[in-house]
Amino acid sequence: MPLSQIARWIAVAALGAGPALAADNPLQPSPAWDEMRLAVIGTETEPPVDPAVLDLDAPMRADNPALVPIRITQPPGAPAITRLALVIDENPAPVAAEFTLGPATAPLDLEVRVRVNAYSDVRAIATLADGRQVMAGRFVKASGGCAAPAGRSGEDARKDIGAMRWTSEPAGDRAMGQLMIRHPNFSGLQRDQLTLLDIPAEFVRSVTLRQGDALLMEMEGGISISENPVFRLGYTPDGAPVTVHAEDTEDRQFDASFPGSGG
């Protein structure tokens, strides 16, 4: 499928997902989180949930468990975030991604699409510049996302692997950028629909997005990031070119450069 078709499909999916995002599906008690908290955030202390600093939107019930939209935002004037962990408690690999964020992304507006394997809390834990942590999340009803059949399999899934597309549109005095990466992001829990053989895990493990020499976003990801990853990120443009460097678990490296905007 050409990137232009992927872009149109993603845009339609994003518009369709908008009304489904709900504010009435708060985090639920989670024994899984209680067990992993120390390993994930380095402390047994539960970070406060404070929507004045951080919020997370997700559908109460996902239409497609392999493509669940998660949007993490901050209100104007909220303290800047330096690091962010995205955790899906009941997934086989609960830490979906860890982000390092540059100053131009404050206040944060980040959207990513993930796989949800079972009814689960989906939570973001942010580390602020002063070292404090704050949390936001929703309880999402979805199942089977990590084992859902891939859109394509075999060598067909690797056609144009690593191809990237970047768009940037004005958003008030900032811009909203969207990065799309062509990659099957196999979870290791899927089966080839023709051979019925298991498909080994093969996914984008890191993405670095820069504006000139300045870091916008760095992501270390796992099997929970959806096929053909898409990242939407608010930022302050300065006119410098935007560059992307990505690597996957097969040690492939992908690079792209795009003209800057704004400034």
PDB file of C-alpha atoms in Angstrom:
ATOM      1  CA  MET A   1       0.000   0.000   0.000  1.00  0.00           C
ATOM      2  CA  PRO A   2       1.534   3.390  -0.964  1.00  0.00           C
ATOM      3  CA  LEU A   3       2.296   5.855   1.798  1.00  0.00           C
ATOM      4  CA  SER A   4      -0.304   8.233   0.353  1.00  0.00           C
ATOM      5  CA  GLN A   5      -2.997   5.618   0.907  1.00  0.00           C
ATOM      6  CA  ILE A   6      -1.709   4.937   4.420  1.00  0.00           C
ATOM      7  CA  ALA A   7      -1.887   8.656   5.139  1.00  0.00           C
ATOM      8  CA  ARG A   8      -5.489   8.889   3.964  1.00  0.00           C
ATOM      9  CA  TRP A   9      -6.473   5.805   5.937  1.00  0.00           C
ATOM     10  CA  ILE A  10      -4.806   7.117   9.089  1.00  0.00           C
ATOM     11  CA  ALA A  11      -6.517  10.480   8.709  1.00  0.00           C
ATOM     12  CA  VAL A  12      -9.919   8.828   8.370  1.00  0.00           C
ATOM     13  CA  ALA A  13      -9.201   6.579  11.369  1.00  0.00           C
ATOM     14  CA  ALA A  14      -8.158   9.550  13.464  1.00  0.00           C
ATOM     15  CA  LEU A  15     -11.308  11.482  12.625  1.00  0.00           C
ATOM     16  CA  GLY A  16     -13.451   8.446  13.353  1.00  0.00           C
ATOM     17  CA  ALA A  17     -11.749   7.869  16.699  1.00  0.00           C
ATOM     18  CA  GLY A  18     -12.252  11.419  17.937  1.00  0.00           C
ATOM     19  CA  PRO A  19     -15.808  11.170  19.330  1.00  0.00           C
ATOM     20  CA  ALA A  20     -15.005   7.839  20.975  1.00  0.00           C
ATOM     21  CA  LEU A  21     -12.469   9.409  23.301  1.00  0.00           C
ATOM     22  CA  ALA A  22     -14.143   9.606  26.689  1.00  0.00           C
ATOM     23  CA  ALA A  23     -13.416  11.225  30.035  1.00  0.00           C
ATOM     24  CA  ASP A  24     -15.569   8.841  32.056  1.00  0.00           C
ATOM     25  CA  ASN A  25     -13.302   5.784  32.052  1.00  0.00           C
ATOM     26  CA  PRO A  26     -10.897   6.524  34.916  1.00  0.00           C
ATOM     27  CA  LEU A  27      -8.079   4.249  36.057  1.00  0.00           C
ATOM     28  CA  GLN A  28      -9.191   1.126  37.935  1.00  0.00           C
ATOM     29  CA  PRO A  29      -7.428  -0.759  40.779  1.00  0.00           C
ATOM     30  CA  SER A  30      -4.658  -2.774  39.133  1.00  0.00           C
ATOM     31  CA  PRO A  31      -2.690  -5.533  40.873  1.00  0.00           C
ATOM     32  CA  ALA A  32      -0.483  -5.728  37.771  1.00  0.00           C
ATOM     33  CA  TRP A  33       0.531  -2.086  38.196  1.00  0.00           C
ATOM     34  CA  ASP A  34       1.128  -2.578  41.916  1.00  0.00           C
ATOM     35  CA  GLU A  35       3.609  -5.343  41.080  1.00  0.00           C
ATOM     36  CA  MET A  36       5.464  -3.480  38.330  1.00  0.00           C
ATOM     37  CA  ARG A  37       5.422   0.094  39.674  1.00  0.00           C
ATOM     38  CA  LEU A  38       8.874  -0.032  41.260  1.00  0.00           C
ATOM     39  CA  ALA A  39      10.485  -1.540  38.166  1.00  0.00           C
ATOM     40  CA  VAL A  40       8.841   0.944  35.816  1.00  0.00           C
ATOM     41  CA  ILE A  41       9.205   4.250  37.670  1.00  0.00           C
ATOM     42  CA  GLY A  42      11.848   3.482  40.295  1.00  0.00           C
ATOM     43  CA  THR A  43       9.662   4.030  43.357  1.00  0.00           C
ATOM     44  CA  GLU A  44       6.793   2.385  45.179  1.00  0.00           C
ATOM     45  CA  THR A  45       5.217   5.802  45.689  1.00  0.00           C
ATOM     46  CA  GLU A  46       2.146   6.234  43.498  1.00  0.00           C
ATOM     47  CA  PRO A  47       2.502   9.375  41.352  1.00  0.00           C
ATOM     48  CA  PRO A  48      -0.381  11.796  41.847  1.00  0.00           C
ATOM     49  CA  VAL A  49      -3.097  12.039  39.214  1.00  0.00           C
ATOM     50  CA  ASP A  50      -3.350  15.735  38.419  1.00  0.00           C
ATOM     51  CA  PRO A  51      -5.194  16.860  35.241  1.00  0.00           C
ATOM     52  CA  ALA A  52      -3.885  20.379  35.846  1.00  0.00           C
ATOM     53  CA  VAL A  53      -0.479  18.972  34.848  1.00  0.00           C
ATOM     54  CA  LEU A  54      -1.222  15.931  32.650  1.00  0.00           C
ATOM     55  CA  ASP A  55      -4.187  14.210  31.022  1.00  0.00           C
ATOM     56  CA  LEU A  56      -4.670  11.103  28.907  1.00  0.00           C
ATOM     57  CA  ASP A  57      -7.578  10.389  26.572  1.00  0.00           C
ATOM     58  CA  ALA A  58      -8.429   6.921  25.307  1.00  0.00           C
ATOM     59  CA  PRO A  59     -11.646   5.237  24.168  1.00  0.00           C
ATOM     60  CA  MET A  60     -13.674   3.488  26.838  1.00  0.00           C
ATOM     61  CA  ARG A  61     -14.176   0.586  24.427  1.00  0.00           C
ATOM     62  CA  ALA A  62     -11.793   0.252  21.494  1.00  0.00           C
ATOM     63  CA  ASP A  63     -13.212  -0.369  18.025  1.00  0.00           C
ATOM     64  CA  ASN A  64      -9.940  -2.020  16.993  1.00  0.00           C
ATOM     65  CA  PRO A  65      -7.742  -3.428  19.802  1.00  0.00           C
ATOM     66  CA  ALA A  66      -4.697  -3.354  17.517  1.00  0.00           C
ATOM     67  CA  LEU A  67      -5.122   0.355  16.763  1.00  0.00           C
ATOM     68  CA  VAL A  68      -6.160   2.181  19.931  1.00  0.00           C
ATOM     69  CA  PRO A  69      -5.636   5.968  19.865  1.00  0.00           C
ATOM     70  CA  ILE A  70      -3.961   7.411  22.972  1.00  0.00           C
ATOM     71  CA  ARG A  71      -3.598  11.177  23.349  1.00  0.00           C
ATOM     72  CA  ILE A  72      -1.523  12.671  26.170  1.00  0.00           C
ATOM     73  CA  THR A  73      -1.877  16.400  26.770  1.00  0.00           C
ATOM     74  CA  GLN A  74      -1.032  19.249  29.122  1.00  0.00           C
ATOM     75  CA  PRO A  75      -2.932  22.504  29.613  1.00  0.00           C
ATOM     76  CA  PRO A  76      -1.193  25.823  28.831  1.00  0.00           C
ATOM     77  CA  GLY A  77       1.249  26.830  31.541  1.00  0.00           C
ATOM     78  CA  ALA A  78       1.774  23.300  32.884  1.00  0.00           C
ATOM     79  CA  PRO A  79       5.360  22.450  33.867  1.00  0.00           C
ATOM     80  CA  ALA A  80       7.456  20.951  31.087  1.00  0.00           C
ATOM     81  CA  ILE A  81       7.896  17.180  30.831  1.00  0.00           C
ATOM     82  CA  THR A  82      11.342  15.713  30.220  1.00  0.00           C
ATOM     83  CA  ARG A  83      10.458  11.996  30.204  1.00  0.00           C
ATOM     84  CA  LEU A  84       7.273  10.012  29.768  1.00  0.00           C
ATOM     85  CA  ALA A  85       6.476   6.293  30.162  1.00  0.00           C
ATOM     86  CA  LEU A  86       3.389   4.834  28.478  1.00  0.00           C
ATOM     87  CA  VAL A  87       2.216   1.658  30.237  1.00  0.00           C
ATOM     88  CA  ILE A  88      -0.544  -0.805  29.328  1.00  0.00           C
ATOM     89  CA  ASP A  89      -0.887  -2.840  32.505  1.00  0.00           C
ATOM     90  CA  GLU A  90      -2.233  -6.107  31.076  1.00  0.00           C
ATOM     91  CA  ASN A  91      -0.152  -6.310  27.913  1.00  0.00           C
ATOM     92  CA  PRO A  92       2.508  -9.041  27.644  1.00  0.00           C
ATOM     93  CA  ALA A  93       5.146  -6.276  27.591  1.00  0.00           C
ATOM     94  CA  PRO A  94       3.432  -3.569  29.666  1.00  0.00           C
ATOM     95  CA  VAL A  95       5.819  -0.693  28.922  1.00  0.00           C
ATOM     96  CA  ALA A  96       4.636   0.304  25.468  1.00  0.00           C
ATOM     97  CA  ALA A  97       7.104   3.154  25.045  1.00  0.00           C
ATOM     98  CA  GLU A  98       9.392   5.542  26.891  1.00  0.00           C
ATOM     99  CA  PHE A  99       9.794   9.068  25.563  1.00  0.00           C
ATOM    100  CA  THR A 100      12.387  11.777  26.094  1.00  0.00           C
ATOM    101  CA  LEU A 101      10.988  15.192  25.173  1.00  0.00           C
ATOM    102  CA  GLY A 102      12.647  18.446  24.166  1.00  0.00           C
ATOM    103  CA  PRO A 103      11.683  21.966  25.329  1.00  0.00           C
ATOM    104  CA  ALA A 104       9.887  22.796  22.059  1.00  0.00           C
ATOM    105  CA  THR A 105       7.222  20.162  22.822  1.00  0.00           C
ATOM    106  CA  ALA A 106       5.951  21.940  25.957  1.00  0.00           C
ATOM    107  CA  PRO A 107       3.116  21.922  26.802  1.00  0.00           C
ATOM    108  CA  LEU A 108       2.835  18.330  25.645  1.00  0.00           C
ATOM    109  CA  ASP A 109       0.333  17.193  23.017  1.00  0.00           C
ATOM    110  CA  LEU A 110       1.271  13.673  21.916  1.00  0.00           C
ATOM    111  CA  GLU A 111      -0.803  11.023  20.192  1.00  0.00           C
ATOM    112  CA  VAL A 112       0.190   7.442  19.441  1.00  0.00           C
ATOM    113  CA  ARG A 113      -1.720   4.297  18.491  1.00  0.00           C
ATOM    114  CA  VAL A 114      -1.191   1.123  20.497  1.00  0.00           C
ATOM    115  CA  ARG A 115      -2.240  -2.500  20.846  1.00  0.00           C
ATOM    116  CA  VAL A 116      -4.300  -3.420  23.911  1.00  0.00           C
ATOM    117  CA  ASN A 117      -4.359  -7.150  24.667  1.00  0.00           C
ATOM    118  CA  ALA A 118      -6.904  -7.304  27.512  1.00  0.00           C
ATOM    119  CA  TYR A 119      -9.165  -4.998  29.502  1.00  0.00           C
ATOM    120  CA  SER A 120      -6.543  -2.751  31.020  1.00  0.00           C
ATOM    121  CA  ASP A 121      -5.531   0.545  32.518  1.00  0.00           C
ATOM    122  CA  VAL A 122      -3.494   2.591  30.066  1.00  0.00           C
ATOM    123  CA  ARG A 123      -1.361   5.096  31.939  1.00  0.00           C
ATOM    124  CA  ALA A 124       1.243   7.766  31.274  1.00  0.00           C
ATOM    125  CA  ILE A 125       3.794   8.620  33.942  1.00  0.00           C
ATOM    126  CA  ALA A 126       5.547  11.923  33.335  1.00  0.00           C
ATOM    127  CA  THR A 127       8.784  13.136  34.899  1.00  0.00           C
ATOM    128  CA  LEU A 128       8.888  16.914  35.190  1.00  0.00           C
ATOM    129  CA  ALA A 129      11.990  19.087  34.918  1.00  0.00           C
ATOM    130  CA  ASP A 130      12.213  19.324  38.719  1.00  0.00           C
ATOM    131  CA  GLY A 131      12.160  15.523  39.073  1.00  0.00           C
ATOM    132  CA  ARG A 132       8.553  15.197  40.262  1.00  0.00           C
ATOM    133  CA  GLN A 133       6.356  12.524  38.710  1.00  0.00           C
ATOM    134  CA  VAL A 134       2.696  12.807  37.784  1.00  0.00           C
ATOM    135  CA  MET A 135       0.338  10.252  36.244  1.00  0.00           C
ATOM    136  CA  ALA A 136      -2.744  10.168  34.022  1.00  0.00           C
ATOM    137  CA  GLY A 137      -4.689   7.284  32.550  1.00  0.00           C
ATOM    138  CA  ARG A 138      -7.873   5.587  31.423  1.00  0.00           C
ATOM    139  CA  PHE A 139      -9.346   2.096  31.632  1.00  0.00           C
ATOM    140  CA  VAL A 140      -9.766   0.662  28.133  1.00  0.00           C
ATOM    141  CA  LYS A 141     -11.989  -2.260  27.226  1.00  0.00           C
ATOM    142  CA  ALA A 142     -10.204  -4.139  24.453  1.00  0.00           C
ATOM    143  CA  SER A 143      -8.795  -7.614  23.948  1.00  0.00           C
ATOM    144  CA  GLY A 144      -6.547  -9.460  21.538  1.00  0.00           C
ATOM    145  CA  GLY A 145      -4.706  -6.456  20.156  1.00  0.00           C
ATOM    146  CA  CYS A 146      -1.227  -7.958  20.399  1.00  0.00           C
ATOM    147  CA  ALA A 147      -2.247 -11.124  18.554  1.00  0.00           C
ATOM    148  CA  ALA A 148      -4.540  -9.487  15.993  1.00  0.00           C
ATOM    149  CA  PRO A 149      -3.616 -10.497  12.427  1.00  0.00           C
ATOM    150  CA  ALA A 150      -1.157  -8.211  10.699  1.00  0.00           C
ATOM    151  CA  GLY A 151      -2.394  -6.178   7.766  1.00  0.00           C
ATOM    152  CA  ARG A 152       0.202  -7.938   5.614  1.00  0.00           C
ATOM    153  CA  SER A 153       2.685 -10.716   6.313  1.00  0.00           C
ATOM    154  CA  GLY A 154       5.805 -12.230   4.838  1.00  0.00           C
ATOM    155  CA  GLU A 155       7.942 -10.186   2.485  1.00  0.00           C
ATOM    156  CA  ASP A 156       4.895  -8.228   1.385  1.00  0.00           C
ATOM    157  CA  ALA A 157       4.819  -6.633   4.840  1.00  0.00           C
ATOM    158  CA  ARG A 158       8.390  -5.413   4.375  1.00  0.00           C
ATOM    159  CA  LYS A 159       7.858  -3.580   1.106  1.00  0.00           C
ATOM    160  CA  ASP A 160       8.941   0.029   1.579  1.00  0.00           C
ATOM    161  CA  ILE A 161       9.922  -0.788   5.174  1.00  0.00           C
ATOM    162  CA  GLY A 162      11.310   2.278   6.890  1.00  0.00           C
ATOM    163  CA  ALA A 163       9.696   4.748   4.480  1.00  0.00           C
ATOM    164  CA  MET A 164       8.676   7.855   6.411  1.00  0.00           C
ATOM    165  CA  ARG A 165       6.285  10.740   5.958  1.00  0.00           C
ATOM    166  CA  TRP A 166       6.248  13.969   7.970  1.00  0.00           C
ATOM    167  CA  THR A 167       3.579  16.644   7.838  1.00  0.00           C
ATOM    168  CA  SER A 168       3.271  19.802   9.909  1.00  0.00           C
ATOM    169  CA  GLU A 169       0.256  22.067  10.210  1.00  0.00           C
ATOM    170  CA  PRO A 170      -0.178  25.341  12.120  1.00  0.00           C
ATOM    171  CA  ALA A 171      -1.917  25.007  15.506  1.00  0.00           C
ATOM    172  CA  GLY A 172      -2.294  28.488  16.964  1.00  0.00           C
ATOM    173  CA  ASP A 173       1.177  29.797  17.756  1.00  0.00           C
ATOM    174  CA  ARG A 174       2.592  26.282  17.516  1.00  0.00           C
ATOM    175  CA  ALA A 175       2.450  23.438  14.997  1.00  0.00           C
ATOM    176  CA  MET A 176       1.160  19.875  15.043  1.00  0.00           C
ATOM    177  CA  GLY A 177       3.563  17.473  13.390  1.00  0.00           C
ATOM    178  CA  GLN A 178       2.732  13.939  12.297  1.00  0.00           C
ATOM    179  CA  LEU A 179       5.334  11.259  11.635  1.00  0.00           C
ATOM    180  CA  MET A 180       4.370   8.014   9.908  1.00  0.00           C
ATOM    181  CA  ILE A 181       6.798   5.106   9.582  1.00  0.00           C
ATOM    182  CA  ARG A 182       6.204   2.164   7.294  1.00  0.00           C
ATOM    183  CA  HIS A 183       6.879  -0.950   9.402  1.00  0.00           C
ATOM    184  CA  PRO A 184       4.886  -4.123  10.233  1.00  0.00           C
ATOM    185  CA  ASN A 185       5.847  -3.888  13.919  1.00  0.00           C
ATOM    186  CA  PHE A 186       5.212  -7.596  14.408  1.00  0.00           C
ATOM    187  CA  SER A 187       4.475  -8.349  18.061  1.00  0.00           C
ATOM    188  CA  GLY A 188       5.706 -11.955  18.163  1.00  0.00           C
ATOM    189  CA  LEU A 189       2.187 -13.093  19.083  1.00  0.00           C
ATOM    190  CA  GLN A 190       0.716 -13.028  15.571  1.00  0.00           C
ATOM    191  CA  ARG A 191       0.332 -15.790  13.019  1.00  0.00           C
ATOM    192  CA  ASP A 192       0.781 -15.704   9.277  1.00  0.00           C
ATOM    193  CA  GLN A 193      -2.739 -16.077   7.913  1.00  0.00           C
ATOM    194  CA  LEU A 194      -1.544 -18.233   5.013  1.00  0.00           C
ATOM    195  CA  THR A 195       0.979 -20.573   6.660  1.00  0.00           C
ATOM    196  CA  LEU A 196      -0.468 -20.379  10.203  1.00  0.00           C
ATOM    197  CA  LEU A 197       3.110 -20.186  11.471  1.00  0.00           C
ATOM    198  CA  ASP A 198       4.031 -17.765  14.253  1.00  0.00           C
ATOM    199  CA  ILE A 199       5.581 -14.504  13.075  1.00  0.00           C
ATOM    200  CA  PRO A 200       8.690 -13.578  15.105  1.00  0.00           C
ATOM    201  CA  ALA A 201       8.740 -10.208  16.839  1.00  0.00           C
ATOM    202  CA  GLU A 202      10.126  -7.467  14.594  1.00  0.00           C
ATOM    203  CA  PHE A 203       9.432  -3.862  15.482  1.00  0.00           C
ATOM    204  CA  VAL A 204      10.709  -0.307  15.582  1.00  0.00           C
ATOM    205  CA  ARG A 205      12.693  -0.061  18.795  1.00  0.00           C
ATOM    206  CA  SER A 206      13.774   3.585  18.660  1.00  0.00           C
ATOM    207  CA  VAL A 207      12.846   6.844  16.966  1.00  0.00           C
ATOM    208  CA  THR A 208      14.686  10.154  17.305  1.00  0.00           C
ATOM    209  CA  LEU A 209      12.989  13.277  15.973  1.00  0.00           C
ATOM    210  CA  ARG A 210      14.972  16.534  15.803  1.00  0.00           C
ATOM    211  CA  GLN A 211      14.394  20.085  14.655  1.00  0.00           C
ATOM    212  CA  GLY A 212      17.819  21.231  13.539  1.00  0.00           C
ATOM    213  CA  ASP A 213      20.151  20.114  16.338  1.00  0.00           C
ATOM    214  CA  ALA A 214      17.428  20.303  19.002  1.00  0.00           C
ATOM    215  CA  LEU A 215      15.672  17.179  20.215  1.00  0.00           C
ATOM    216  CA  LEU A 216      11.925  17.104  19.788  1.00  0.00           C
ATOM    217  CA  MET A 217      11.220  13.500  20.776  1.00  0.00           C
ATOM    218  CA  GLU A 218      13.097  10.290  21.373  1.00  0.00           C
ATOM    219  CA  MET A 219      11.153   7.050  21.767  1.00  0.00           C
ATOM    220  CA  GLU A 220      12.215   3.603  22.915  1.00  0.00           C
ATOM    221  CA  GLY A 221       9.344   1.316  21.941  1.00  0.00           C
ATOM    222  CA  GLY A 222       8.155  -2.261  22.178  1.00  0.00           C
ATOM    223  CA  ILE A 223       5.550  -4.641  20.773  1.00  0.00           C
ATOM    224  CA  SER A 224       2.581  -2.567  21.930  1.00  0.00           C
ATOM    225  CA  ILE A 225       3.075   0.170  19.325  1.00  0.00           C
ATOM    226  CA  SER A 226       0.709  -0.443  16.419  1.00  0.00           C
ATOM    227  CA  GLU A 227       1.637  -1.519  12.898  1.00  0.00           C
ATOM    228  CA  ASN A 228       2.913   1.353  10.722  1.00  0.00           C
ATOM    229  CA  PRO A 229       3.599   3.612  13.737  1.00  0.00           C
ATOM    230  CA  VAL A 230       2.154   7.106  13.764  1.00  0.00           C
ATOM    231  CA  PHE A 231       3.174   9.869  16.177  1.00  0.00           C
ATOM    232  CA  ARG A 232       1.412  13.234  16.374  1.00  0.00           C
ATOM    233  CA  LEU A 233       3.303  15.846  18.361  1.00  0.00           C
ATOM    234  CA  GLY A 234       2.726  19.504  19.125  1.00  0.00           C
ATOM    235  CA  TYR A 235       5.860  21.673  18.972  1.00  0.00           C
ATOM    236  CA  THR A 236       7.133  25.202  18.499  1.00  0.00           C
ATOM    237  CA  PRO A 237       8.603  25.425  14.979  1.00  0.00           C
ATOM    238  CA  ASP A 238      11.760  27.445  14.333  1.00  0.00           C
ATOM    239  CA  GLY A 239      12.159  26.925  10.605  1.00  0.00           C
ATOM    240  CA  ALA A 240      14.979  24.374  10.908  1.00  0.00           C
ATOM    241  CA  PRO A 241      14.759  21.087   8.982  1.00  0.00           C
ATOM    242  CA  VAL A 242      13.179  18.137  10.779  1.00  0.00           C
ATOM    243  CA  THR A 243      15.224  14.926  10.773  1.00  0.00           C
ATOM    244  CA  VAL A 244      14.245  11.411  11.816  1.00  0.00           C
ATOM    245  CA  HIS A 245      16.449   8.466  12.723  1.00  0.00           C
ATOM    246  CA  ALA A 246      14.798   5.128  13.495  1.00  0.00           C
ATOM    247  CA  GLU A 247      16.099   1.636  14.223  1.00  0.00           C
ATOM    248  CA  ASP A 248      14.332  -1.703  14.450  1.00  0.00           C
ATOM    249  CA  THR A 249      15.008  -5.005  16.160  1.00  0.00           C
ATOM    250  CA  GLU A 250      16.694  -6.366  13.011  1.00  0.00           C
ATOM    251  CA  ASP A 251      19.299  -3.581  13.295  1.00  0.00           C
ATOM    252  CA  ARG A 252      17.947  -1.798  10.245  1.00  0.00           C
ATOM    253  CA  GLN A 253      18.442   1.956  10.357  1.00  0.00           C
ATOM    254  CA  PHE A 254      16.157   4.452   8.684  1.00  0.00           C
ATOM    255  CA  ASP A 255      16.831   8.151   8.144  1.00  0.00           C
ATOM    256  CA  ALA A 256      14.836  10.974   6.611  1.00  0.00           C
ATOM    257  CA  SER A 257      14.949  14.770   6.477  1.00  0.00           C
ATOM    258  CA  PHE A 258      12.072  17.161   5.880  1.00  0.00           C
ATOM    259  CA  PRO A 259      11.898  20.929   5.325  1.00  0.00           C
ATOM    260  CA  GLY A 260      11.272  23.026   8.431  1.00  0.00           C
ATOM    261  CA  SER A 261       8.168  25.095   9.015  1.00  0.00           C
ATOM    262  CA  GLY A 262       7.229  28.207  10.961  1.00  0.00           C
ATOM    263  CA  GLY A 263       9.921  30.080  12.770  1.00  0.00           C
TER     264      GLY A 263
END
